[in-house]
């Protein structure tokens, strides 16, 4: 893919590039996706948390991360029961109102509500929607084989929608593109962890999210261009605590909430949109590409509350993330009405208490607009650590 759909950012000053990325992230009309469709190209939308985007990319489709938006659910509410998280409603609202036009939608059974999303989507929109069943027990000896077969079924449907056959060479080229993207994202997070005063959590977040809205080749070019500019910033380090932010694996906190946190803390690591960074090592390009992708999901991956891997207990993984990032404290967030996220808050709190690590607990919703109360609470928490 060589098409460019992001407004020209090349040669622009870093603040202008970051501002353009932030505007794109908050735009509920998905202008880059519209430009892609105007080129006559297909779009595959995938819900949280992880999706093997290489499969869509190899078929010439644009894989788009469906992550909701701060929009009023005027049409979607009539298709859901009460007491569901906001991201389900807003994601469907984007599709029903034509803001986000897709050719195929894929969701995952990460919770009861998300499991039913494909059926609701398919009944109300004129294109296919399906569930991708990632292995519930990745510790099984057959997990990789099972998942590669699931990927093969997905590939057949993608080929049908895209109107073209995908070869092994196509998949291998796409894997190479995404390996490079993951390498660049690791480098971006290394800057944030090592020198967080050069890259705030909201700035890093927008640079990651853009990857789910444009071709990955273009995203790679963007990251390669901006990281040297970030490292040359003259921003000075301030007396702030270093924190890990946990709880952004599915519904996403508003950008202004991240900006509020950045005013008081250095966020040195997080799980925001962890699906785009799920695979933590290069996927081999030699051999069976679908088997390689399946093996990477099971064995070369991060963690989240919606994957139940006995090798990666969430509490231990959070503690390791904090140690690796040199964090002083944790911010444990959860989306309102998110059962997995709220359950994990309890488990995380117990683990942090046992280690004597300070933490701040909060809830969020993608349509939040007022953060004054959060700012006061967070500043009080930070001051209690700085002046203890």
mmCIF file of C-alpha atoms in Angstrom:
data_model
loop_
_atom_site.group_PDB
_atom_site.id
_atom_site.type_symbol
_atom_site.label_atom_id
_atom_site.label_comp_id
_atom_site.label_asym_id
_atom_site.label_seq_id
_atom_site.Cartn_x
_atom_site.Cartn_y
_atom_site.Cartn_z
ATOM 1 C CA UNK A 1 0.000 0.000 0.000
ATOM 2 C CA UNK A 2 1.478 3.348 -1.048
ATOM 3 C CA UNK A 3 -1.631 5.552 -0.798
ATOM 4 C CA UNK A 4 -1.536 8.467 1.623
ATOM 5 C CA UNK A 5 -4.700 9.515 3.399
ATOM 6 C CA UNK A 6 -3.358 11.668 6.229
ATOM 7 C CA UNK A 7 -3.199 15.374 5.462
ATOM 8 C CA UNK A 8 0.333 16.334 4.594
ATOM 9 C CA UNK A 9 2.417 16.472 7.772
ATOM 10 C CA UNK A 10 5.836 16.159 6.188
ATOM 11 C CA UNK A 11 8.181 19.025 6.976
ATOM 12 C CA UNK A 12 5.822 20.477 9.590
ATOM 13 C CA UNK A 13 6.987 21.451 13.102
ATOM 14 C CA UNK A 14 6.409 18.775 15.756
ATOM 15 C CA UNK A 15 3.663 20.705 17.631
ATOM 16 C CA UNK A 16 1.716 21.050 14.386
ATOM 17 C CA UNK A 17 2.069 17.342 13.573
ATOM 18 C CA UNK A 18 0.899 16.371 17.055
ATOM 19 C CA UNK A 19 -2.025 18.779 16.827
ATOM 20 C CA UNK A 20 -3.114 17.305 13.489
ATOM 21 C CA UNK A 21 -2.925 13.790 14.917
ATOM 22 C CA UNK A 22 -5.002 14.815 17.944
ATOM 23 C CA UNK A 23 -7.635 16.395 15.704
ATOM 24 C CA UNK A 24 -7.843 13.219 13.647
ATOM 25 C CA UNK A 25 -8.182 11.027 16.746
ATOM 26 C CA UNK A 26 -11.091 13.131 18.031
ATOM 27 C CA UNK A 27 -12.846 13.489 14.661
ATOM 28 C CA UNK A 28 -15.956 11.220 14.674
ATOM 29 C CA UNK A 29 -16.273 11.438 10.883
ATOM 30 C CA UNK A 30 -13.084 9.433 10.155
ATOM 31 C CA UNK A 31 -11.775 11.588 7.290
ATOM 32 C CA UNK A 32 -8.832 9.281 6.536
ATOM 33 C CA UNK A 33 -11.168 6.304 6.168
ATOM 34 C CA UNK A 34 -13.366 8.344 3.827
ATOM 35 C CA UNK A 35 -10.352 9.251 1.693
ATOM 36 C CA UNK A 36 -9.372 5.587 1.530
ATOM 37 C CA UNK A 37 -12.850 4.624 0.357
ATOM 38 C CA UNK A 38 -12.789 7.386 -2.264
ATOM 39 C CA UNK A 39 -9.800 5.560 -3.733
ATOM 40 C CA UNK A 40 -12.075 2.562 -4.254
ATOM 41 C CA UNK A 41 -10.442 0.518 -1.491
ATOM 42 C CA UNK A 42 -12.121 -1.711 1.100
ATOM 43 C CA UNK A 43 -12.246 -1.176 4.862
ATOM 44 C CA UNK A 44 -12.331 -3.805 7.611
ATOM 45 C CA UNK A 45 -13.389 -2.549 11.016
ATOM 46 C CA UNK A 46 -12.385 -4.550 14.074
ATOM 47 C CA UNK A 47 -13.497 -4.152 17.660
ATOM 48 C CA UNK A 48 -11.288 -4.306 20.719
ATOM 49 C CA UNK A 49 -8.928 -5.784 21.853
ATOM 50 C CA UNK A 50 -6.689 -7.627 19.348
ATOM 51 C CA UNK A 51 -7.121 -8.404 15.663
ATOM 52 C CA UNK A 52 -4.572 -9.836 13.160
ATOM 53 C CA UNK A 53 -4.551 -6.779 10.927
ATOM 54 C CA UNK A 54 -1.982 -8.344 8.628
ATOM 55 C CA UNK A 55 -4.773 -10.471 7.110
ATOM 56 C CA UNK A 56 -6.823 -7.435 6.054
ATOM 57 C CA UNK A 57 -3.708 -5.561 4.943
ATOM 58 C CA UNK A 58 -2.585 -8.459 2.731
ATOM 59 C CA UNK A 59 -5.935 -8.304 0.915
ATOM 60 C CA UNK A 60 -5.497 -4.592 0.178
ATOM 61 C CA UNK A 61 -8.065 -3.530 2.813
ATOM 62 C CA UNK A 62 -7.574 -0.844 5.434
ATOM 63 C CA UNK A 63 -7.853 -2.340 8.955
ATOM 64 C CA UNK A 64 -9.548 0.237 11.178
ATOM 65 C CA UNK A 65 -9.643 0.025 14.945
ATOM 66 C CA UNK A 66 -13.285 0.522 16.013
ATOM 67 C CA UNK A 67 -12.914 2.225 19.401
ATOM 68 C CA UNK A 68 -16.125 4.220 19.761
ATOM 69 C CA UNK A 69 -16.259 8.027 19.872
ATOM 70 C CA UNK A 70 -17.700 10.851 21.920
ATOM 71 C CA UNK A 71 -21.021 10.918 20.056
ATOM 72 C CA UNK A 72 -24.621 10.850 21.239
ATOM 73 C CA UNK A 73 -26.227 7.425 20.795
ATOM 74 C CA UNK A 74 -29.444 8.486 19.084
ATOM 75 C CA UNK A 75 -29.982 5.376 16.949
ATOM 76 C CA UNK A 76 -27.853 2.754 18.692
ATOM 77 C CA UNK A 77 -29.656 2.894 22.038
ATOM 78 C CA UNK A 78 -32.735 1.222 20.589
ATOM 79 C CA UNK A 79 -30.640 -1.862 19.755
ATOM 80 C CA UNK A 80 -29.156 -2.430 23.227
ATOM 81 C CA UNK A 81 -30.390 -3.146 26.701
ATOM 82 C CA UNK A 82 -29.591 -0.943 29.661
ATOM 83 C CA UNK A 83 -26.393 -0.808 31.671
ATOM 84 C CA UNK A 84 -23.878 -1.414 28.914
ATOM 85 C CA UNK A 85 -20.579 0.351 28.427
ATOM 86 C CA UNK A 86 -20.437 3.404 26.206
ATOM 87 C CA UNK A 87 -18.054 2.037 23.559
ATOM 88 C CA UNK A 88 -20.592 -0.527 22.320
ATOM 89 C CA UNK A 89 -23.262 2.098 21.795
ATOM 90 C CA UNK A 90 -21.038 4.702 20.211
ATOM 91 C CA UNK A 91 -19.353 2.192 17.874
ATOM 92 C CA UNK A 92 -22.704 1.054 16.505
ATOM 93 C CA UNK A 93 -23.869 4.668 16.325
ATOM 94 C CA UNK A 94 -20.898 5.530 14.102
ATOM 95 C CA UNK A 95 -21.902 2.773 11.683
ATOM 96 C CA UNK A 96 -25.649 3.434 11.722
ATOM 97 C CA UNK A 97 -25.187 7.140 11.022
ATOM 98 C CA UNK A 98 -22.726 6.550 8.195
ATOM 99 C CA UNK A 99 -19.819 8.255 9.922
ATOM 100 C CA UNK A 100 -17.812 5.046 9.691
ATOM 101 C CA UNK A 101 -18.410 3.067 6.489
ATOM 102 C CA UNK A 102 -17.055 -0.475 6.413
ATOM 103 C CA UNK A 103 -17.084 -3.505 4.138
ATOM 104 C CA UNK A 104 -16.615 -6.057 6.924
ATOM 105 C CA UNK A 105 -16.871 -5.843 10.713
ATOM 106 C CA UNK A 106 -15.199 -8.248 13.136
ATOM 107 C CA UNK A 107 -15.716 -8.420 16.879
ATOM 108 C CA UNK A 108 -14.552 -10.759 19.619
ATOM 109 C CA UNK A 109 -16.225 -12.443 22.620
ATOM 110 C CA UNK A 110 -14.234 -10.431 25.151
ATOM 111 C CA UNK A 111 -17.423 -9.970 27.194
ATOM 112 C CA UNK A 112 -21.094 -10.870 26.860
ATOM 113 C CA UNK A 113 -21.974 -7.547 25.272
ATOM 114 C CA UNK A 114 -19.183 -7.637 22.684
ATOM 115 C CA UNK A 115 -20.099 -11.232 21.816
ATOM 116 C CA UNK A 116 -23.541 -10.056 20.710
ATOM 117 C CA UNK A 117 -22.254 -7.050 18.794
ATOM 118 C CA UNK A 118 -21.717 -8.937 15.519
ATOM 119 C CA UNK A 119 -25.325 -10.140 15.427
ATOM 120 C CA UNK A 120 -26.707 -6.652 16.067
ATOM 121 C CA UNK A 121 -24.323 -5.195 13.488
ATOM 122 C CA UNK A 122 -25.244 -7.752 10.810
ATOM 123 C CA UNK A 123 -29.002 -7.257 11.264
ATOM 124 C CA UNK A 124 -28.795 -3.498 10.844
ATOM 125 C CA UNK A 125 -26.044 -2.865 8.301
ATOM 126 C CA UNK A 126 -25.664 -3.997 4.662
ATOM 127 C CA UNK A 127 -22.329 -5.802 4.950
ATOM 128 C CA UNK A 128 -21.100 -8.907 6.788
ATOM 129 C CA UNK A 129 -20.194 -8.969 10.451
ATOM 130 C CA UNK A 130 -18.590 -11.884 12.234
ATOM 131 C CA UNK A 131 -16.989 -13.003 15.466
ATOM 132 C CA UNK A 132 -13.332 -13.995 15.605
ATOM 133 C CA UNK A 133 -12.948 -16.577 18.355
ATOM 134 C CA UNK A 134 -9.515 -16.135 19.860
ATOM 135 C CA UNK A 135 -8.590 -19.077 22.121
ATOM 136 C CA UNK A 136 -10.105 -18.844 25.586
ATOM 137 C CA UNK A 137 -7.405 -21.196 26.874
ATOM 138 C CA UNK A 138 -4.083 -20.159 25.318
ATOM 139 C CA UNK A 139 -2.341 -22.664 27.604
ATOM 140 C CA UNK A 140 -3.813 -25.565 25.651
ATOM 141 C CA UNK A 141 -1.365 -27.535 23.513
ATOM 142 C CA UNK A 142 -3.776 -27.051 20.600
ATOM 143 C CA UNK A 143 -4.271 -23.291 20.993
ATOM 144 C CA UNK A 144 -1.915 -22.299 18.157
ATOM 145 C CA UNK A 145 -3.290 -24.901 15.750
ATOM 146 C CA UNK A 146 -6.861 -23.929 16.605
ATOM 147 C CA UNK A 147 -6.168 -20.231 16.096
ATOM 148 C CA UNK A 148 -4.414 -20.741 12.761
ATOM 149 C CA UNK A 149 -7.532 -22.541 11.515
ATOM 150 C CA UNK A 150 -9.701 -19.698 12.816
ATOM 151 C CA UNK A 151 -7.458 -17.259 10.937
ATOM 152 C CA UNK A 152 -7.829 -19.366 7.779
ATOM 153 C CA UNK A 153 -11.609 -19.045 8.005
ATOM 154 C CA UNK A 154 -11.280 -15.304 8.519
ATOM 155 C CA UNK A 155 -8.947 -15.069 5.531
ATOM 156 C CA UNK A 156 -11.502 -16.787 3.271
ATOM 157 C CA UNK A 157 -14.138 -14.225 4.226
ATOM 158 C CA UNK A 158 -11.711 -11.331 3.785
ATOM 159 C CA UNK A 159 -10.822 -12.630 0.310
ATOM 160 C CA UNK A 160 -14.489 -12.808 -0.615
ATOM 161 C CA UNK A 161 -15.172 -9.263 0.560
ATOM 162 C CA UNK A 162 -11.992 -7.863 -1.008
ATOM 163 C CA UNK A 163 -12.578 -9.725 -4.263
ATOM 164 C CA UNK A 164 -9.067 -11.075 -4.516
ATOM 165 C CA UNK A 165 -7.008 -14.077 -3.481
ATOM 166 C CA UNK A 166 -4.357 -13.554 -0.811
ATOM 167 C CA UNK A 167 -1.131 -15.506 -1.280
ATOM 168 C CA UNK A 168 1.398 -16.578 1.305
ATOM 169 C CA UNK A 169 3.782 -13.984 -0.112
ATOM 170 C CA UNK A 170 1.124 -11.282 0.407
ATOM 171 C CA UNK A 171 0.817 -12.251 4.063
ATOM 172 C CA UNK A 172 4.557 -12.375 4.558
ATOM 173 C CA UNK A 173 4.951 -8.857 3.146
ATOM 174 C CA UNK A 174 2.208 -7.589 5.446
ATOM 175 C CA UNK A 175 3.806 -9.276 8.450
ATOM 176 C CA UNK A 176 7.058 -7.466 7.637
ATOM 177 C CA UNK A 177 5.234 -4.110 7.500
ATOM 178 C CA UNK A 178 3.565 -4.712 10.860
ATOM 179 C CA UNK A 179 6.787 -5.994 12.432
ATOM 180 C CA UNK A 180 8.327 -2.645 11.535
ATOM 181 C CA UNK A 181 5.310 -0.830 12.973
ATOM 182 C CA UNK A 182 5.541 -2.708 16.246
ATOM 183 C CA UNK A 183 9.279 -1.989 16.414
ATOM 184 C CA UNK A 184 8.606 1.717 16.002
ATOM 185 C CA UNK A 185 5.867 1.666 18.639
ATOM 186 C CA UNK A 186 8.243 -0.027 21.069
ATOM 187 C CA UNK A 187 10.778 2.707 20.354
ATOM 188 C CA UNK A 188 8.118 5.377 20.939
ATOM 189 C CA UNK A 189 7.213 3.842 24.295
ATOM 190 C CA UNK A 190 10.888 3.592 25.191
ATOM 191 C CA UNK A 191 11.157 7.373 24.782
ATOM 192 C CA UNK A 192 8.103 7.843 26.992
ATOM 193 C CA UNK A 193 9.515 5.535 29.658
ATOM 194 C CA UNK A 194 13.085 6.820 29.573
ATOM 195 C CA UNK A 195 12.370 10.555 29.159
ATOM 196 C CA UNK A 196 8.650 11.099 29.853
ATOM 197 C CA UNK A 197 9.090 14.881 29.990
ATOM 198 C CA UNK A 198 9.741 14.780 26.236
ATOM 199 C CA UNK A 199 6.538 12.886 25.388
ATOM 200 C CA UNK A 200 3.341 13.168 27.416
ATOM 201 C CA UNK A 201 0.818 10.364 27.646
ATOM 202 C CA UNK A 202 -1.732 12.175 25.469
ATOM 203 C CA UNK A 203 0.834 12.881 22.740
ATOM 204 C CA UNK A 204 2.052 9.278 22.670
ATOM 205 C CA UNK A 205 -1.544 8.075 22.631
ATOM 206 C CA UNK A 206 -2.501 10.126 19.579
ATOM 207 C CA UNK A 207 0.550 8.871 17.695
ATOM 208 C CA UNK A 208 -0.498 5.278 18.440
ATOM 209 C CA UNK A 209 -4.190 5.727 17.645
ATOM 210 C CA UNK A 210 -3.472 7.232 14.243
ATOM 211 C CA UNK A 211 -2.036 3.866 13.261
ATOM 212 C CA UNK A 212 -5.540 2.410 13.423
ATOM 213 C CA UNK A 213 -6.836 5.036 10.994
ATOM 214 C CA UNK A 214 -4.291 5.101 8.165
ATOM 215 C CA UNK A 215 -2.278 2.554 6.148
ATOM 216 C CA UNK A 216 0.503 1.089 8.264
ATOM 217 C CA UNK A 217 3.159 2.086 5.762
ATOM 218 C CA UNK A 218 2.121 5.696 6.223
ATOM 219 C CA UNK A 219 2.083 5.269 9.989
ATOM 220 C CA UNK A 220 5.604 3.879 9.873
ATOM 221 C CA UNK A 221 6.764 6.924 7.934
ATOM 222 C CA UNK A 222 5.077 9.214 10.453
ATOM 223 C CA UNK A 223 6.712 7.547 13.459
ATOM 224 C CA UNK A 224 10.132 7.511 11.797
ATOM 225 C CA UNK A 225 9.828 11.251 11.156
ATOM 226 C CA UNK A 226 8.525 12.417 14.539
ATOM 227 C CA UNK A 227 10.641 10.387 16.957
ATOM 228 C CA UNK A 228 13.905 12.251 16.205
ATOM 229 C CA UNK A 229 11.979 15.516 16.650
ATOM 230 C CA UNK A 230 10.666 14.339 20.022
ATOM 231 C CA UNK A 231 14.142 13.382 21.200
ATOM 232 C CA UNK A 232 15.475 16.832 20.232
ATOM 233 C CA UNK A 233 12.903 18.675 22.344
ATOM 234 C CA UNK A 234 14.350 21.043 24.927
ATOM 235 C CA UNK A 235 11.675 20.332 27.562
ATOM 236 C CA UNK A 236 13.179 20.065 31.039
ATOM 237 C CA UNK A 237 12.419 17.355 33.563
ATOM 238 C CA UNK A 238 10.106 18.391 36.411
ATOM 239 C CA UNK A 239 9.554 16.997 39.891
ATOM 240 C CA UNK A 240 6.702 14.606 39.101
ATOM 241 C CA UNK A 241 5.975 11.038 40.066
ATOM 242 C CA UNK A 242 6.283 8.255 37.498
ATOM 243 C CA UNK A 243 3.094 6.209 37.092
ATOM 244 C CA UNK A 244 1.743 3.313 35.075
ATOM 245 C CA UNK A 245 -1.787 3.795 33.748
ATOM 246 C CA UNK A 246 -3.829 0.598 33.562
ATOM 247 C CA UNK A 247 -7.386 0.185 32.252
ATOM 248 C CA UNK A 248 -7.380 1.449 28.645
ATOM 249 C CA UNK A 249 -7.449 -1.889 26.843
ATOM 250 C CA UNK A 250 -11.026 -1.551 25.477
ATOM 251 C CA UNK A 251 -13.069 1.632 25.930
ATOM 252 C CA UNK A 252 -10.715 4.576 25.615
ATOM 253 C CA UNK A 253 -10.484 7.493 28.035
ATOM 254 C CA UNK A 254 -11.088 10.942 26.569
ATOM 255 C CA UNK A 255 -8.007 12.736 25.341
ATOM 256 C CA UNK A 256 -8.656 15.542 27.825
ATOM 257 C CA UNK A 257 -8.570 13.017 30.666
ATOM 258 C CA UNK A 258 -5.096 11.956 29.563
ATOM 259 C CA UNK A 259 -4.070 15.607 29.369
ATOM 260 C CA UNK A 260 -5.336 16.089 32.930
ATOM 261 C CA UNK A 261 -3.211 13.183 34.137
ATOM 262 C CA UNK A 262 -0.196 14.540 32.239
ATOM 263 C CA UNK A 263 -0.414 17.813 34.184
ATOM 264 C CA UNK A 264 0.359 15.983 37.428
ATOM 265 C CA UNK A 265 2.265 12.808 36.503
ATOM 266 C CA UNK A 266 4.688 11.275 34.091
ATOM 267 C CA UNK A 267 2.929 8.245 32.608
ATOM 268 C CA UNK A 268 5.851 5.951 31.801
ATOM 269 C CA UNK A 269 3.792 2.994 30.563
ATOM 270 C CA UNK A 270 0.160 2.072 29.958
ATOM 271 C CA UNK A 271 -2.178 -0.407 28.300
ATOM 272 C CA UNK A 272 -3.964 2.135 26.102
ATOM 273 C CA UNK A 273 -5.044 0.400 22.882
ATOM 274 C CA UNK A 274 -2.896 -2.550 23.848
ATOM 275 C CA UNK A 275 -4.295 -4.492 20.883
ATOM 276 C CA UNK A 276 -2.187 -2.425 18.488
ATOM 277 C CA UNK A 277 0.897 -3.358 20.536
ATOM 278 C CA UNK A 278 -0.242 -6.843 21.563
ATOM 279 C CA UNK A 279 2.557 -8.769 19.857
ATOM 280 C CA UNK A 280 5.813 -7.846 21.568
ATOM 281 C CA UNK A 281 8.318 -9.585 19.282
ATOM 282 C CA UNK A 282 8.745 -9.905 15.532
ATOM 283 C CA UNK A 283 6.474 -12.429 13.859
ATOM 284 C CA UNK A 284 8.591 -14.787 11.692
ATOM 285 C CA UNK A 285 8.149 -14.155 7.966
ATOM 286 C CA UNK A 286 9.388 -17.583 6.900
ATOM 287 C CA UNK A 287 7.047 -20.563 6.959
ATOM 288 C CA UNK A 288 3.240 -20.647 7.275
ATOM 289 C CA UNK A 289 2.187 -17.012 7.873
ATOM 290 C CA UNK A 290 -1.150 -17.853 9.520
ATOM 291 C CA UNK A 291 0.532 -20.313 11.867
ATOM 292 C CA UNK A 292 3.186 -17.705 12.655
ATOM 293 C CA UNK A 293 0.537 -15.096 13.467
ATOM 294 C CA UNK A 294 -1.310 -17.568 15.682
ATOM 295 C CA UNK A 295 1.887 -18.557 17.494
ATOM 296 C CA UNK A 296 2.745 -14.901 18.074
ATOM 297 C CA UNK A 297 -0.691 -14.178 19.558
ATOM 298 C CA UNK A 298 -0.316 -17.046 22.010
ATOM 299 C CA UNK A 299 3.392 -16.912 22.855
ATOM 300 C CA UNK A 300 4.804 -13.482 21.905
ATOM 301 C CA UNK A 301 2.151 -11.241 23.382
ATOM 302 C CA UNK A 302 1.213 -8.815 26.118
ATOM 303 C CA UNK A 303 -1.659 -9.253 28.582
ATOM 304 C CA UNK A 304 -5.139 -7.889 29.227
ATOM 305 C CA UNK A 305 -8.124 -8.659 31.480
ATOM 306 C CA UNK A 306 -9.910 -10.350 28.567
ATOM 307 C CA UNK A 307 -7.257 -12.997 27.907
ATOM 308 C CA UNK A 308 -6.985 -15.730 30.507
ATOM 309 C CA UNK A 309 -3.425 -16.999 30.281
ATOM 310 C CA UNK A 310 -2.114 -18.782 33.369
ATOM 311 C CA UNK A 311 1.433 -17.865 32.331
ATOM 312 C CA UNK A 312 0.549 -14.171 32.556
ATOM 313 C CA UNK A 313 -1.473 -13.461 35.730
ATOM 314 C CA UNK A 314 -2.648 -9.877 35.412
ATOM 315 C CA UNK A 315 -1.497 -8.772 38.838
ATOM 316 C CA UNK A 316 2.018 -10.116 38.331
ATOM 317 C CA UNK A 317 2.174 -8.596 34.856
ATOM 318 C CA UNK A 318 1.170 -5.168 36.188
ATOM 319 C CA UNK A 319 3.859 -5.360 38.868
ATOM 320 C CA UNK A 320 6.411 -6.330 36.238
ATOM 321 C CA UNK A 321 5.306 -3.468 33.990
ATOM 322 C CA UNK A 322 5.812 -1.069 36.885
ATOM 323 C CA UNK A 323 9.265 -2.440 37.707
ATOM 324 C CA UNK A 324 10.396 -2.345 34.085
ATOM 325 C CA UNK A 325 9.220 1.274 33.736
ATOM 326 C CA UNK A 326 10.624 2.418 37.086
ATOM 327 C CA UNK A 327 7.170 3.600 38.194
ATOM 328 C CA UNK A 328 6.486 5.049 41.640
ATOM 329 C CA UNK A 329 2.730 4.456 41.597
ATOM 330 C CA UNK A 330 -0.172 3.194 39.489
ATOM 331 C CA UNK A 331 -3.373 4.712 38.183
ATOM 332 C CA UNK A 332 -5.976 1.944 37.985
ATOM 333 C CA UNK A 333 -8.788 3.077 35.713
ATOM 334 C CA UNK A 334 -11.871 1.316 34.403
ATOM 335 C CA UNK A 335 -14.619 2.277 32.004
ATOM 336 C CA UNK A 336 -18.030 2.648 33.593
ATOM 337 C CA UNK A 337 -20.200 -0.464 33.197
ATOM 338 C CA UNK A 338 -17.153 -2.533 32.142
ATOM 339 C CA UNK A 339 -17.370 -5.782 34.080
ATOM 340 C CA UNK A 340 -13.886 -7.130 33.224
ATOM 341 C CA UNK A 341 -12.253 -3.785 33.971
ATOM 342 C CA UNK A 342 -14.023 -3.240 37.279
ATOM 343 C CA UNK A 343 -13.225 -6.801 38.371
ATOM 344 C CA UNK A 344 -9.551 -6.263 37.615
ATOM 345 C CA UNK A 345 -9.499 -3.071 39.678
ATOM 346 C CA UNK A 346 -10.124 -5.191 42.772
ATOM 347 C CA UNK A 347 -7.422 -7.717 41.875
ATOM 348 C CA UNK A 348 -4.900 -5.000 41.013
ATOM 349 C CA UNK A 349 -5.615 -3.124 44.236
ATOM 350 C CA UNK A 350 -4.986 -6.231 46.338
ATOM 351 C CA UNK A 351 -1.694 -6.939 44.565
ATOM 352 C CA UNK A 352 -0.498 -3.351 44.955
ATOM 353 C CA UNK A 353 -1.527 -3.287 48.620
ATOM 354 C CA UNK A 354 0.457 -6.470 49.217
ATOM 355 C CA UNK A 355 3.557 -4.825 47.712
ATOM 356 C CA UNK A 356 3.018 -1.510 49.479
ATOM 357 C CA UNK A 357 2.768 0.348 46.157
ATOM 358 C CA UNK A 358 0.595 3.484 46.112
ATOM 359 C CA UNK A 359 -2.209 3.653 43.560
ATOM 360 C CA UNK A 360 -5.059 5.881 42.444
ATOM 361 C CA UNK A 361 -8.409 4.360 41.403
ATOM 362 C CA UNK A 362 -10.778 6.059 38.981
ATOM 363 C CA UNK A 363 -13.519 5.432 36.432
ATOM 364 C CA UNK A 364 -14.078 7.077 33.073
ATOM 365 C CA UNK A 365 -16.452 7.231 30.134
ATOM 366 C CA UNK A 366 -15.576 8.238 26.597
ATOM 367 C CA UNK A 367 -18.110 11.103 26.656
ATOM 368 C CA UNK A 368 -16.765 12.732 29.826
ATOM 369 C CA UNK A 369 -16.263 16.481 29.467
ATOM 370 C CA UNK A 370 -15.507 17.681 33.010
ATOM 371 C CA UNK A 371 -12.267 16.714 34.733
ATOM 372 C CA UNK A 372 -12.001 19.279 37.541
ATOM 373 C CA UNK A 373 -12.907 16.772 40.260
ATOM 374 C CA UNK A 374 -10.460 14.214 38.889
ATOM 375 C CA UNK A 375 -7.719 16.834 38.712
ATOM 376 C CA UNK A 376 -8.186 17.818 42.362
ATOM 377 C CA UNK A 377 -8.205 14.189 43.522
ATOM 378 C CA UNK A 378 -5.152 13.312 41.458
ATOM 379 C CA UNK A 379 -3.193 16.367 42.607
ATOM 380 C CA UNK A 380 -3.970 15.446 46.217
ATOM 381 C CA UNK A 381 -2.722 11.905 45.584
ATOM 382 C CA UNK A 382 0.471 13.139 43.947
ATOM 383 C CA UNK A 383 1.182 15.680 46.678
ATOM 384 C CA UNK A 384 0.750 12.999 49.342
ATOM 385 C CA UNK A 385 3.596 11.083 47.696
ATOM 386 C CA UNK A 386 5.870 14.007 46.893
ATOM 387 C CA UNK A 387 5.689 15.540 50.360
ATOM 388 C CA UNK A 388 5.369 12.401 52.472
#
